[in-house]
Short mmCIF file of C-alpha atoms and ligand atoms in Angstrom, two decimals:
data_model
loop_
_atom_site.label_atom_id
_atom_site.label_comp_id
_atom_site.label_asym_id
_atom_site.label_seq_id
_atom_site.Cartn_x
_atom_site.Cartn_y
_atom_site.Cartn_z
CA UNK A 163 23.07 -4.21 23.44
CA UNK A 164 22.19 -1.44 26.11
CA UNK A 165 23.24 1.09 24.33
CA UNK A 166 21.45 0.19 20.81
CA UNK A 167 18.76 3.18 20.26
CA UNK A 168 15.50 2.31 19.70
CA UNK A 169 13.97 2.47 16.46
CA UNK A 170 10.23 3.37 15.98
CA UNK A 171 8.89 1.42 13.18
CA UNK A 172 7.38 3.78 10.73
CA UNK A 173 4.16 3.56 10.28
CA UNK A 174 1.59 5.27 7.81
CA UNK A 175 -2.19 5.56 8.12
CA UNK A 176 -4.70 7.19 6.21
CA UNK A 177 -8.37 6.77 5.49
CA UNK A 178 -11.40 8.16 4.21
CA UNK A 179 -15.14 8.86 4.84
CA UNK A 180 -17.36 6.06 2.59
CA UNK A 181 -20.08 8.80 1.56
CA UNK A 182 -19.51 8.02 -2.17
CA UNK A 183 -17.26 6.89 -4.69
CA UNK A 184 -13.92 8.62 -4.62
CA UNK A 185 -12.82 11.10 -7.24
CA UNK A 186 -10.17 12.48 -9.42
CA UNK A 187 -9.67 14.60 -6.94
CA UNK A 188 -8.93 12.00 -4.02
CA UNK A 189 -6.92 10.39 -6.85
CA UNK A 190 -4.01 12.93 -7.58
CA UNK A 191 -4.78 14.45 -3.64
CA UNK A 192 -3.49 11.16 -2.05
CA UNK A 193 -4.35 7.77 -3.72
CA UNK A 194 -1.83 8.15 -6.36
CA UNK A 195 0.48 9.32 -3.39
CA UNK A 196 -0.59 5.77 -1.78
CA UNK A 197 0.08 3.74 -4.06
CA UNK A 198 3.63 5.33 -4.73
CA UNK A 199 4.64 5.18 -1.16
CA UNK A 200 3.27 1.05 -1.27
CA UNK A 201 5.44 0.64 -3.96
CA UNK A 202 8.58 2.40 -2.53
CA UNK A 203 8.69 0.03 0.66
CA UNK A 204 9.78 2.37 2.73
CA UNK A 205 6.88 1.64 5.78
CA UNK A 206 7.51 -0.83 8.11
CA UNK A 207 3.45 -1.12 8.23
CA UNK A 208 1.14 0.40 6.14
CA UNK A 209 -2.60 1.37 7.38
CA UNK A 210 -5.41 2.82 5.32
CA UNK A 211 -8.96 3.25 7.34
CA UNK A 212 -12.99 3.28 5.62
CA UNK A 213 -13.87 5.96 8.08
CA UNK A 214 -17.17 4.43 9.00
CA UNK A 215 -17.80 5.83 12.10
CA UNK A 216 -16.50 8.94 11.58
CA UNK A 217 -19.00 9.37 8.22
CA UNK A 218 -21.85 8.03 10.65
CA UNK A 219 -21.18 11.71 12.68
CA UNK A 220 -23.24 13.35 10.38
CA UNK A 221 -25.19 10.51 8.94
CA UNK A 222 -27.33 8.57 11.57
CA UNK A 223 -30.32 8.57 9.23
CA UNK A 224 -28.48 7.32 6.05
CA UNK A 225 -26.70 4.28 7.26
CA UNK A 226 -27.73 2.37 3.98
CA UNK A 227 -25.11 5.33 2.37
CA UNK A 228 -22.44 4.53 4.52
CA UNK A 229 -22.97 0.88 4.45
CA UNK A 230 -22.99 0.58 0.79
CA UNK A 231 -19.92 3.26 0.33
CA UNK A 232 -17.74 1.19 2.07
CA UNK A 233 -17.61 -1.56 -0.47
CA UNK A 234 -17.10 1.46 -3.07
CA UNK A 235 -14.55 3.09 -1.64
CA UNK A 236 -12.64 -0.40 -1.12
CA UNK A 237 -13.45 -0.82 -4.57
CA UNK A 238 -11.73 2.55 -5.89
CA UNK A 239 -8.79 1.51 -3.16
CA UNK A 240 -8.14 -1.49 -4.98
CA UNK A 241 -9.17 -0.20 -8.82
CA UNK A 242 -6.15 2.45 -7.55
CA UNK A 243 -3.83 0.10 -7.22
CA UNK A 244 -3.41 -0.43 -3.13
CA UNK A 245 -2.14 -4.23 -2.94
CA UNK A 246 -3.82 -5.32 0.31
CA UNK A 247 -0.86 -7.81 0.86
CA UNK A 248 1.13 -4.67 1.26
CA UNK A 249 -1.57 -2.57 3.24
CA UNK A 250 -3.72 -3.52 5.66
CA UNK A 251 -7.10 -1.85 4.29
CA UNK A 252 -9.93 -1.90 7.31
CA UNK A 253 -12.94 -0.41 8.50
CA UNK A 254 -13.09 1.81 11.45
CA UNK A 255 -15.62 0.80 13.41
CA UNK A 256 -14.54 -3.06 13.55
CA UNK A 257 -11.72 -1.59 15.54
CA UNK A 258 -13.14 -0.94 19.23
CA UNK A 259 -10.06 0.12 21.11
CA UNK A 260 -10.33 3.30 18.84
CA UNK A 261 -13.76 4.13 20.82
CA UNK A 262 -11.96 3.26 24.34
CA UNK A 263 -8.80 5.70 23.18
CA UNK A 264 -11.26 8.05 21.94
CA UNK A 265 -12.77 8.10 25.70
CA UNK A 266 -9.79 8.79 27.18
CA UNK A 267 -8.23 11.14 25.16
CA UNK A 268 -11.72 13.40 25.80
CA UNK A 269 -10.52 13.92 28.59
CA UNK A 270 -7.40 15.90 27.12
CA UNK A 271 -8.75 18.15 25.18
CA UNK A 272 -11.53 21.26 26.40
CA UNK A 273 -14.17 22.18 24.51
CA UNK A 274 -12.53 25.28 23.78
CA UNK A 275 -10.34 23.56 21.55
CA UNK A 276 -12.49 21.57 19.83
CA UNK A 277 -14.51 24.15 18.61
CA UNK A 278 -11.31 26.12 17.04
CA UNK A 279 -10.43 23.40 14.86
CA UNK A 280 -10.38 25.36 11.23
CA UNK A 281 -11.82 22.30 9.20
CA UNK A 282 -14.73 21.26 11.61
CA UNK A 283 -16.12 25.06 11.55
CA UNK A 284 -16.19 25.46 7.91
CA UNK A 285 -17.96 21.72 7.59
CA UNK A 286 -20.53 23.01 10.21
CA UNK A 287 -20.87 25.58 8.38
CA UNK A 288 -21.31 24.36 4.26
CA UNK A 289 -24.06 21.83 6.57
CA UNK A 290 -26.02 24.43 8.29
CA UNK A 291 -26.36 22.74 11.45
CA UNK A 292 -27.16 25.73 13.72
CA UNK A 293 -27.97 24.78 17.41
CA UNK A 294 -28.20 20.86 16.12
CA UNK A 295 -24.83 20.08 16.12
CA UNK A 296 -24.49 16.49 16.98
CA UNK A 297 -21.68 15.87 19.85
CA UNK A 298 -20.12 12.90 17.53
CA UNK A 299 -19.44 15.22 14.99
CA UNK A 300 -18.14 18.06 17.16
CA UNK A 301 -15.87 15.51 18.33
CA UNK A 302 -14.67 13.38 15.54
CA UNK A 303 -10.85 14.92 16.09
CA UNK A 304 -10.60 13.54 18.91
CA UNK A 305 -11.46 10.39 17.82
CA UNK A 306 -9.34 10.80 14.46
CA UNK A 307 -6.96 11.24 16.97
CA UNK A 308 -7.50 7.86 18.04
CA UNK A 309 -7.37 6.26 14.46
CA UNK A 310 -3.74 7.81 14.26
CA UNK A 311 -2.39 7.52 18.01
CA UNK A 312 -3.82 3.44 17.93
CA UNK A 313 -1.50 2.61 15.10
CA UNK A 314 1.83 4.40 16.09
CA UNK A 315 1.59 5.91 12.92
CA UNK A 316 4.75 8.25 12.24
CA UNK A 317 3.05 9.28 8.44
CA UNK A 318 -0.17 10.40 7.84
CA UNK A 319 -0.26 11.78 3.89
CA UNK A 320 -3.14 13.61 3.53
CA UNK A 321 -4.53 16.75 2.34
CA UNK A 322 -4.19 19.92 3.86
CA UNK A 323 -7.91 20.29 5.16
CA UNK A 324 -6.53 17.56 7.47
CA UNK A 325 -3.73 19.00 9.00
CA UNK A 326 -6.18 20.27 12.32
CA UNK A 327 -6.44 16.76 12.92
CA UNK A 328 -2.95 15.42 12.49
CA UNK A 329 -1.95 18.92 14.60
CA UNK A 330 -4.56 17.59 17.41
CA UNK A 331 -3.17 13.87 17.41
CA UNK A 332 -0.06 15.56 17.94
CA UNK A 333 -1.07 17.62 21.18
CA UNK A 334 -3.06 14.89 22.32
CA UNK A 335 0.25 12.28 22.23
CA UNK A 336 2.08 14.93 24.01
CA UNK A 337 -0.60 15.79 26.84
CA UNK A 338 -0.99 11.73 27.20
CA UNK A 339 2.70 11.37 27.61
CA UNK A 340 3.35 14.02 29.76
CA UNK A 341 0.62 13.09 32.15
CA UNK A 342 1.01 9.13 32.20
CA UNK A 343 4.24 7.91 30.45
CA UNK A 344 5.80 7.68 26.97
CA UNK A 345 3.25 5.70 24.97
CA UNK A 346 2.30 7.52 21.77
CA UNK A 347 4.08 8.46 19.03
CA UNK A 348 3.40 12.06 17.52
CA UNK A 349 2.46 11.78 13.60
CA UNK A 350 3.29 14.02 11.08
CA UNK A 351 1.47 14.53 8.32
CA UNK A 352 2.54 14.43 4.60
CA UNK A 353 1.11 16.85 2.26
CA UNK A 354 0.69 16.29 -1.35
CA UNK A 355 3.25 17.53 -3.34
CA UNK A 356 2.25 19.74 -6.12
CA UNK A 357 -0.06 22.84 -5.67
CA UNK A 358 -2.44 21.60 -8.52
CA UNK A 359 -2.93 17.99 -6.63
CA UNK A 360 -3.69 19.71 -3.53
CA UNK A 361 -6.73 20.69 -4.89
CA UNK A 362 -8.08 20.21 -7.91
CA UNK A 363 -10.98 22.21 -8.36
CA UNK A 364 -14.34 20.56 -9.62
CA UNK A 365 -15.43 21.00 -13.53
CA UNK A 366 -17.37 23.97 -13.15
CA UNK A 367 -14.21 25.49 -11.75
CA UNK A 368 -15.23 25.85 -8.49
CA UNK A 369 -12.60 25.48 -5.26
CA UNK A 370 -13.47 21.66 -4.71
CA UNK A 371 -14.89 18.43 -6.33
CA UNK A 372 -17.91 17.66 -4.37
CA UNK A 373 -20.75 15.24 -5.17
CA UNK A 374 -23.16 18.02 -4.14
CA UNK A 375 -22.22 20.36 -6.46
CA UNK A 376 -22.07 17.96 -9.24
CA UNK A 377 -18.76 18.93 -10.35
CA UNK A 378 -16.82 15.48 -10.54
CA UNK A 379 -15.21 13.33 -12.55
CA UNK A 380 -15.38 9.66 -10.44
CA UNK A 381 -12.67 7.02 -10.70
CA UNK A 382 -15.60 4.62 -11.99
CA UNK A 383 -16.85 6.89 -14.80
CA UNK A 384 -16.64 5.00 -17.87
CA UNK A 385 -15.02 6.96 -21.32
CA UNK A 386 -18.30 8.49 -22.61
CA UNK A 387 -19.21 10.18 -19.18
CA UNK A 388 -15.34 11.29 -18.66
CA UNK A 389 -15.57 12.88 -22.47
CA UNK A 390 -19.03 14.41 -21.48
CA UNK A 391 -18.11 16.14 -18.27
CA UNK A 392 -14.49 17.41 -19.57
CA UNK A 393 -16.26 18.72 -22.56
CA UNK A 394 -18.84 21.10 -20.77
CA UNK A 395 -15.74 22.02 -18.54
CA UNK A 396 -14.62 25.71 -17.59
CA UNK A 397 -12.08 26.93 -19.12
CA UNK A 398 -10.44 30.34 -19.36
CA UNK A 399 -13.85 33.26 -19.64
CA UNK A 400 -12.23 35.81 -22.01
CA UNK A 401 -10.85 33.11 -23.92
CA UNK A 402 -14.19 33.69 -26.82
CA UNK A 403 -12.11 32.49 -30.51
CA UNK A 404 -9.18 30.34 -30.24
CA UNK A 405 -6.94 33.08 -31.77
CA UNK A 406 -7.31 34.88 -28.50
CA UNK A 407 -4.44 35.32 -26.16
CA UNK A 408 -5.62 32.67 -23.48
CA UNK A 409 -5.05 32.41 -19.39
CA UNK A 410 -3.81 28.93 -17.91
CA UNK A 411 -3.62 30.12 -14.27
CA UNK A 412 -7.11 29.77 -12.96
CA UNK A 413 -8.41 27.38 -15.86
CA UNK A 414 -9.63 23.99 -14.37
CA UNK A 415 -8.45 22.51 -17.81
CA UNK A 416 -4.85 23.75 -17.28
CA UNK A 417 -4.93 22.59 -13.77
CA UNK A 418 -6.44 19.12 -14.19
CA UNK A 419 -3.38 18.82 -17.55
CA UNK A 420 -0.59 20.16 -14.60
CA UNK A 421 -2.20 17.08 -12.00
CA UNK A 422 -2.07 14.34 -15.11
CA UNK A 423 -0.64 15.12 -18.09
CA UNK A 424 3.10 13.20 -18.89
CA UNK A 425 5.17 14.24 -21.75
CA UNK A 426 4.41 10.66 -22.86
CA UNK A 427 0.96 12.01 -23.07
CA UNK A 428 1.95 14.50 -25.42
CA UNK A 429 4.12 12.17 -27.69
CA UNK A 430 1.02 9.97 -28.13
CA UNK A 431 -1.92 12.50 -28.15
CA UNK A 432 -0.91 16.15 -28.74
CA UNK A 433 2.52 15.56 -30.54
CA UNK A 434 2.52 19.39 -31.43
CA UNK A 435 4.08 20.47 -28.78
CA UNK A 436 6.93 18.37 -26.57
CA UNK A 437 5.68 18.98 -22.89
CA UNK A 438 2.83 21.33 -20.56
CA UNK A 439 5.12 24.01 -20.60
CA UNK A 440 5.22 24.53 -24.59
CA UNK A 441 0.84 24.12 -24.81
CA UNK A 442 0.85 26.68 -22.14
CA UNK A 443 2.78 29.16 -23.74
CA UNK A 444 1.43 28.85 -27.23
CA UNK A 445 -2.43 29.31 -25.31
CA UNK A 446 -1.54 32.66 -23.97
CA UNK A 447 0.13 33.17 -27.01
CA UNK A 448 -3.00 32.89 -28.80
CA UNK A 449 -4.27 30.13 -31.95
CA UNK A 450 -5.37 27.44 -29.42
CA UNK A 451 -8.59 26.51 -29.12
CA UNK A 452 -10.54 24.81 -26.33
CA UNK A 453 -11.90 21.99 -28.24
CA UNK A 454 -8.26 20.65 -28.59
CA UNK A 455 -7.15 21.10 -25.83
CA UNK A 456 -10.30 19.65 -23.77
CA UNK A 457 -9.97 16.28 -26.47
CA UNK A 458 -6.23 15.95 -25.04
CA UNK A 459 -7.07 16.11 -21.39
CA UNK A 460 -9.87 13.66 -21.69
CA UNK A 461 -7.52 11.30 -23.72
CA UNK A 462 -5.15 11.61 -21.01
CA UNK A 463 -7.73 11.13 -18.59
CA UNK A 464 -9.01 8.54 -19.73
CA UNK A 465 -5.48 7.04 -19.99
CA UNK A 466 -5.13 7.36 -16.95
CA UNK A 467 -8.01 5.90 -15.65
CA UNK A 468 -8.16 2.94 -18.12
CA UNK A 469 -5.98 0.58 -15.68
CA UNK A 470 -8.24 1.43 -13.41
CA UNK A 471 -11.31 0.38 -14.79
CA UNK A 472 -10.09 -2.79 -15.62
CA UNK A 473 -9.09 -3.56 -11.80
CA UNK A 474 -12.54 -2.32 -10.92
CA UNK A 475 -14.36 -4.50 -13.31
CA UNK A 476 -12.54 -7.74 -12.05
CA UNK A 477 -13.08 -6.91 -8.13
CA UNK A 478 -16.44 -5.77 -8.79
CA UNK A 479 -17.05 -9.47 -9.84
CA UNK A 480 -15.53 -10.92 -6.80
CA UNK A 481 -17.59 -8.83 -3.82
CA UNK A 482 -17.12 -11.64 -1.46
CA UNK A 483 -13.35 -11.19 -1.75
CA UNK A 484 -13.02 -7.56 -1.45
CA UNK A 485 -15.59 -8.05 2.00
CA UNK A 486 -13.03 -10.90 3.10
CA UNK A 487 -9.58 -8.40 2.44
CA UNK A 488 -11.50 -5.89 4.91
CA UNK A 489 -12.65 -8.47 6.95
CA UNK A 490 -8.78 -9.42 7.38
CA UNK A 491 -7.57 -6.04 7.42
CA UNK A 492 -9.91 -5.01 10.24
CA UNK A 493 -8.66 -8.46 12.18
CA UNK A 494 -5.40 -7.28 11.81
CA UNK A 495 -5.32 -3.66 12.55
CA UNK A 496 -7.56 -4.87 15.98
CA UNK A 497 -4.25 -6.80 17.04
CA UNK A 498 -2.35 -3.83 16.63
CA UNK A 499 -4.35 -1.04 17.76
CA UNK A 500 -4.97 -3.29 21.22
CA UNK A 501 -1.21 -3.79 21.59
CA UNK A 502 -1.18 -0.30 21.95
CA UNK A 503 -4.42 0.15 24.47
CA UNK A 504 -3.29 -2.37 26.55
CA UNK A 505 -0.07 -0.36 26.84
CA UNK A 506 -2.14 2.71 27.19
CA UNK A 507 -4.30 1.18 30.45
CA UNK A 508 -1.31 0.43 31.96
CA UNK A 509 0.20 3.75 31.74
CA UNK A 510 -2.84 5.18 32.83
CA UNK A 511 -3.11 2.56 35.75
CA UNK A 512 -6.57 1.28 34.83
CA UNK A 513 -5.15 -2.14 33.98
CA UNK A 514 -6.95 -3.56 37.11
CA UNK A 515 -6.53 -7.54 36.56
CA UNK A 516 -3.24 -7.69 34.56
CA UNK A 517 -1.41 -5.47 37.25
CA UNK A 518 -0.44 -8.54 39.47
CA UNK A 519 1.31 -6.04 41.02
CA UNK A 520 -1.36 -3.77 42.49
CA UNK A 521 -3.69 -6.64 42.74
CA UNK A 522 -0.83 -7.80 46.01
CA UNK A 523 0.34 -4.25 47.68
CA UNK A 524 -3.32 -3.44 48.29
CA UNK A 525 -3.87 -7.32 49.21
CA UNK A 526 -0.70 -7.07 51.63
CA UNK A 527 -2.01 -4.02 52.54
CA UNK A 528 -5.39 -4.67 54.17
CA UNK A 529 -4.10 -7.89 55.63
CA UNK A 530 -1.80 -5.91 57.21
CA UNK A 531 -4.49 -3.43 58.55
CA UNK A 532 -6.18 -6.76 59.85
CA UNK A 533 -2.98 -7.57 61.61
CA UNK A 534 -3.08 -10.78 59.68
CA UNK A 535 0.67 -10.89 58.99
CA UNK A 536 0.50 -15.06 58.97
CA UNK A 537 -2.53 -15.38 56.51
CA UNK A 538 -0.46 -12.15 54.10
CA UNK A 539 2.58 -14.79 54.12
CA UNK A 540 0.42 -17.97 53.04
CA UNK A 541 -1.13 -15.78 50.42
CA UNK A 542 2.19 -14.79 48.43
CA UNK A 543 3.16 -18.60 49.11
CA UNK A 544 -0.21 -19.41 47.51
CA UNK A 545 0.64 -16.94 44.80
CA UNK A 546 3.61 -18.30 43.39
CA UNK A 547 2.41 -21.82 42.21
N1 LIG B 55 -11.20 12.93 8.13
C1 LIG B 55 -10.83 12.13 6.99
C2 LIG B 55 -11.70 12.57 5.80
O1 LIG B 55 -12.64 13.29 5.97
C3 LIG B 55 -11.03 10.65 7.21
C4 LIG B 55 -10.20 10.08 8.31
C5 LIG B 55 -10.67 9.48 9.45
C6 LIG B 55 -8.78 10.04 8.40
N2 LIG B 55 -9.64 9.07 10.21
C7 LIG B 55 -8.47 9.39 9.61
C8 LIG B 55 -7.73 10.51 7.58
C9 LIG B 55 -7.14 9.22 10.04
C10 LIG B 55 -6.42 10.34 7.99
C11 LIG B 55 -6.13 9.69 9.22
O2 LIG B 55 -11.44 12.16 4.69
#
C-alpha cells in the first residue's frame, strides 16, 4: 500500500477572453483540439475558463462587452461541440480563490519579470497604452497563473502566444514549492498541431484574425456572409489569369484549405483532383483559377460550420440553460480550486483557525510564560471533548 506511487490526476484547463464571438481561427487553433481531447477521455477532469476578469484588465469602461461576450463565447463553446457533462465550462471571476492565489503568488514574481513577458509587450504595444498602463493588465500572468495552478492542471492546449504564461505558472509552482511545500503541480502546455492551425491568418492575409482589423470569418456567420468574405479573400498577388503558374505558400486560401479541407471534401466538392496535395500542384502548375478554388473552400467551410450552426440555433433558444451550465460549472470549479487554497494556506502557514495545532503550542505557550501550568492542563482536558 506504502509503496503504491502516487498518481496526479490529469487535468486540462483552458479558457478565453469574452471580447467577441470566437473565430475560425480559435476554431482550428484550439476548439477543434477541445473537443477532440473531450472525446478521447483521456482527462481525469476537464476545465475550460470565460476569462472575465482577465478581459476586464483592459476593459473597465466596456463592461456591457464583456458581460454580453460571455454568453457568446459559451455559445460558440457549445455550437463547437464541448459537452458540459464532460467539461466543466465556468467563468473566472465566480471563482474567488483565483484572486487570493493571485495575491500570493505576487509576491513570487518581481516586476522585472513581469515586464519581459513576450506576449504582454507586444499587446501593450498593438494598444498604445504609453505611461497608462493599468497594473491589472501588467499583471494578468500572474493571475493566469492562478487560473492554471488552482486547478492542478497538468494540460493546458493552447496557442503559442500563450506559452509566457504557461512558462510563468510553471516558475511560479516551482518558487511556491520550494519556499513552502509541494502543493502545485507544474502545467505544460499543448500546442496545436499543424503549422497552418497555429495561425491562420485573417482574410486580407494579414498575420492574425482580429475583430479590429475586420479580417474574420466568425463561427456564427451564416452561408451568405461566409461566401462573401471568402470571396473578396487574398489570394496569391502575381497569380493575374488562371493559366498562371500560382504560389500556395503564403496564400490565406491555401492555408485556410491545409486547416479544413478533408479528402472527403474533395470527393464531394472538387472531385477533380483526389486530395490538397494534387490542387496544390496543379495551381503552381498553372490552369487554376481563383474563383474555383475560393467556391471549394467556402463549400468546405461552410461544411464545416453547418453542425455548428445548428447547435447554436438550438442553445441560442434556451439562454436560461446555457446561464445555468456556467452557473454549475463555476459552482464546481469553486470546490476544486478551494481544495487547493486551503492546501495552499496551510503550506504557507496562514491557516490561522483550522491549524488546531498552532492555535495550542502558542496557547501552552503563554500559559506557560504565566506560570499557569494547572490552568494549561485543564485547557487540553477542555480541548478534547
Ligand atoms: N490569456 C488567454 C487569452 O487571451 C485567456 C486565459 C485566461 C487562459 N486564463 C487562462 C488560457 C488559463 C489558458 C489558461 O485567450
Amino acid at each position: 500500500m506504502e509503496n503504491e506511487e502516487k498518481k496526479i490526476p490529469q487535468v486540462m484547463l483552458t479558457g478565453d477572453r469574452p471580447t467577441g464571438r470566437l473565430h475560425i481561427g480559435h476554431y482550428v487553433g484550439s476548439l477543434r483540439r477541445r473537443v477532440e481531447l473531450q472525446n478521447q477521455g483521456g482527462f481525469d477532469e476537464m476545465y475550460i475558463m470565460i476569462a472575465d476578469t482577465q478581459a476586464l484588465t483592459d476593459n473597465a469602461g466596456n463592461v456591457t462587452k464583456i458581460r454580453d461576450n460571455v454568453l457568446e463565447v459559451a455559445l460558440d463553446y457549445l455550437s463547437a461541440g464541448i459537452d458540459p457533462n464532460k467539461v466543466t465550462i465556468f467563468v473566472q471571476s465566480r471563482v474567488p480563490e483565483l484572486f487570493e492565489l493571485t495575491c500570493y503568488f505576487m509576491d513570487l514574481v518581481t516586476v522585472a519579470r513581469l515586464e519581459r513577458n513576450p506576449t504582454v509587450k507586444n499587446e501593450l504595444k498593438m494598444r498604445g497604452f504609453e505611461e497608462s498602463i493599468p497594473v491589472g493588465f501588467q499583471c494578468y500572468p500572474i493571475s493566469q497563473a492562478a487560473d492554471i495552478l488552482a486547478f492542478g492542471t497538468t494540460i493546458v492546449p493552447a496557442g503559442e502566444d500563450q506559452e509566457p504564461m504557461v512558462e510563468q505558472a510553471q516558475e511560479i509552482a516551482h518558487k511556491f514549492n520550494s519556499l513552502y511545500g509541494e502543493v502545485f503541480v507544474e502545467p505544460k502546455i499543448m500546442l496545436p498541431e499543424n503549422e497552418a492551425s497555429r495561425r491562420l491568418p485573417g482574410t486580407d492575409g494579414k498575420a492574425k484574425m482580429s475583430k479590429s482589423l475586420g479580417n474574420c470569418i466568425y463561427l456564427s456567420d451564416d452561408e451568405a456572409t461566409v461566401n462573401k468574405k471568402v470571396k473578396s479573400m487574398f489570394t496569391d498577388q502575381t497569380h493575374l489569369r488562371a493559366e498562371d503558374p500560382g504560389h500556395t505558400e503564403n496564400n490565406p486560401v491555401f492555408i485556410y484549405l491545409e486547416a479544413f479541407a478533408t479528402d472527403d471534401h474533395f470527393k464531394r466538392f472538387y472531385p477533380e483532383f483526389p486530395n490538397l496535395a494534387a490542387l496544390e500542384a496543379a495551381y503552381r502548375k498553372g490552369g487554376i483559377g481563383d474563383v474555383r478554388v475560393k467556391q471549394f473552400l467556402a463549400a468546405v467551410l461552410n461544411d464545416t460550420l453547418n453542425p455548428i450552426r445548428a447547435r447554436r440555433h438550438e442553445w441560442e433558444n434556451k439562454v436560461a440553460d446555457v446561464y445555468q451550465i456556467l452557473e454549475q460549472g463555476s459552482i464546481k470549479a469553486e470546490a476544486k480550486a478551494k481544495e487547493v487554497t486551503i492546501r495552499a494556506r496551510r503550506a504557507m502557514q496562514i491557516d490561522y483557525f483550522e491549524n488546531r495545532k498552532n492555535i495550542e503550542k502558542q496557547q501552552k505557550a503563554y500559559l506557560k510564560a504565566h506560570k499557569q501550568e494547572e490552568a494549561y492542563q485543564a485547557y487540553l482536558a477542555k480541548q478534547k471533548h
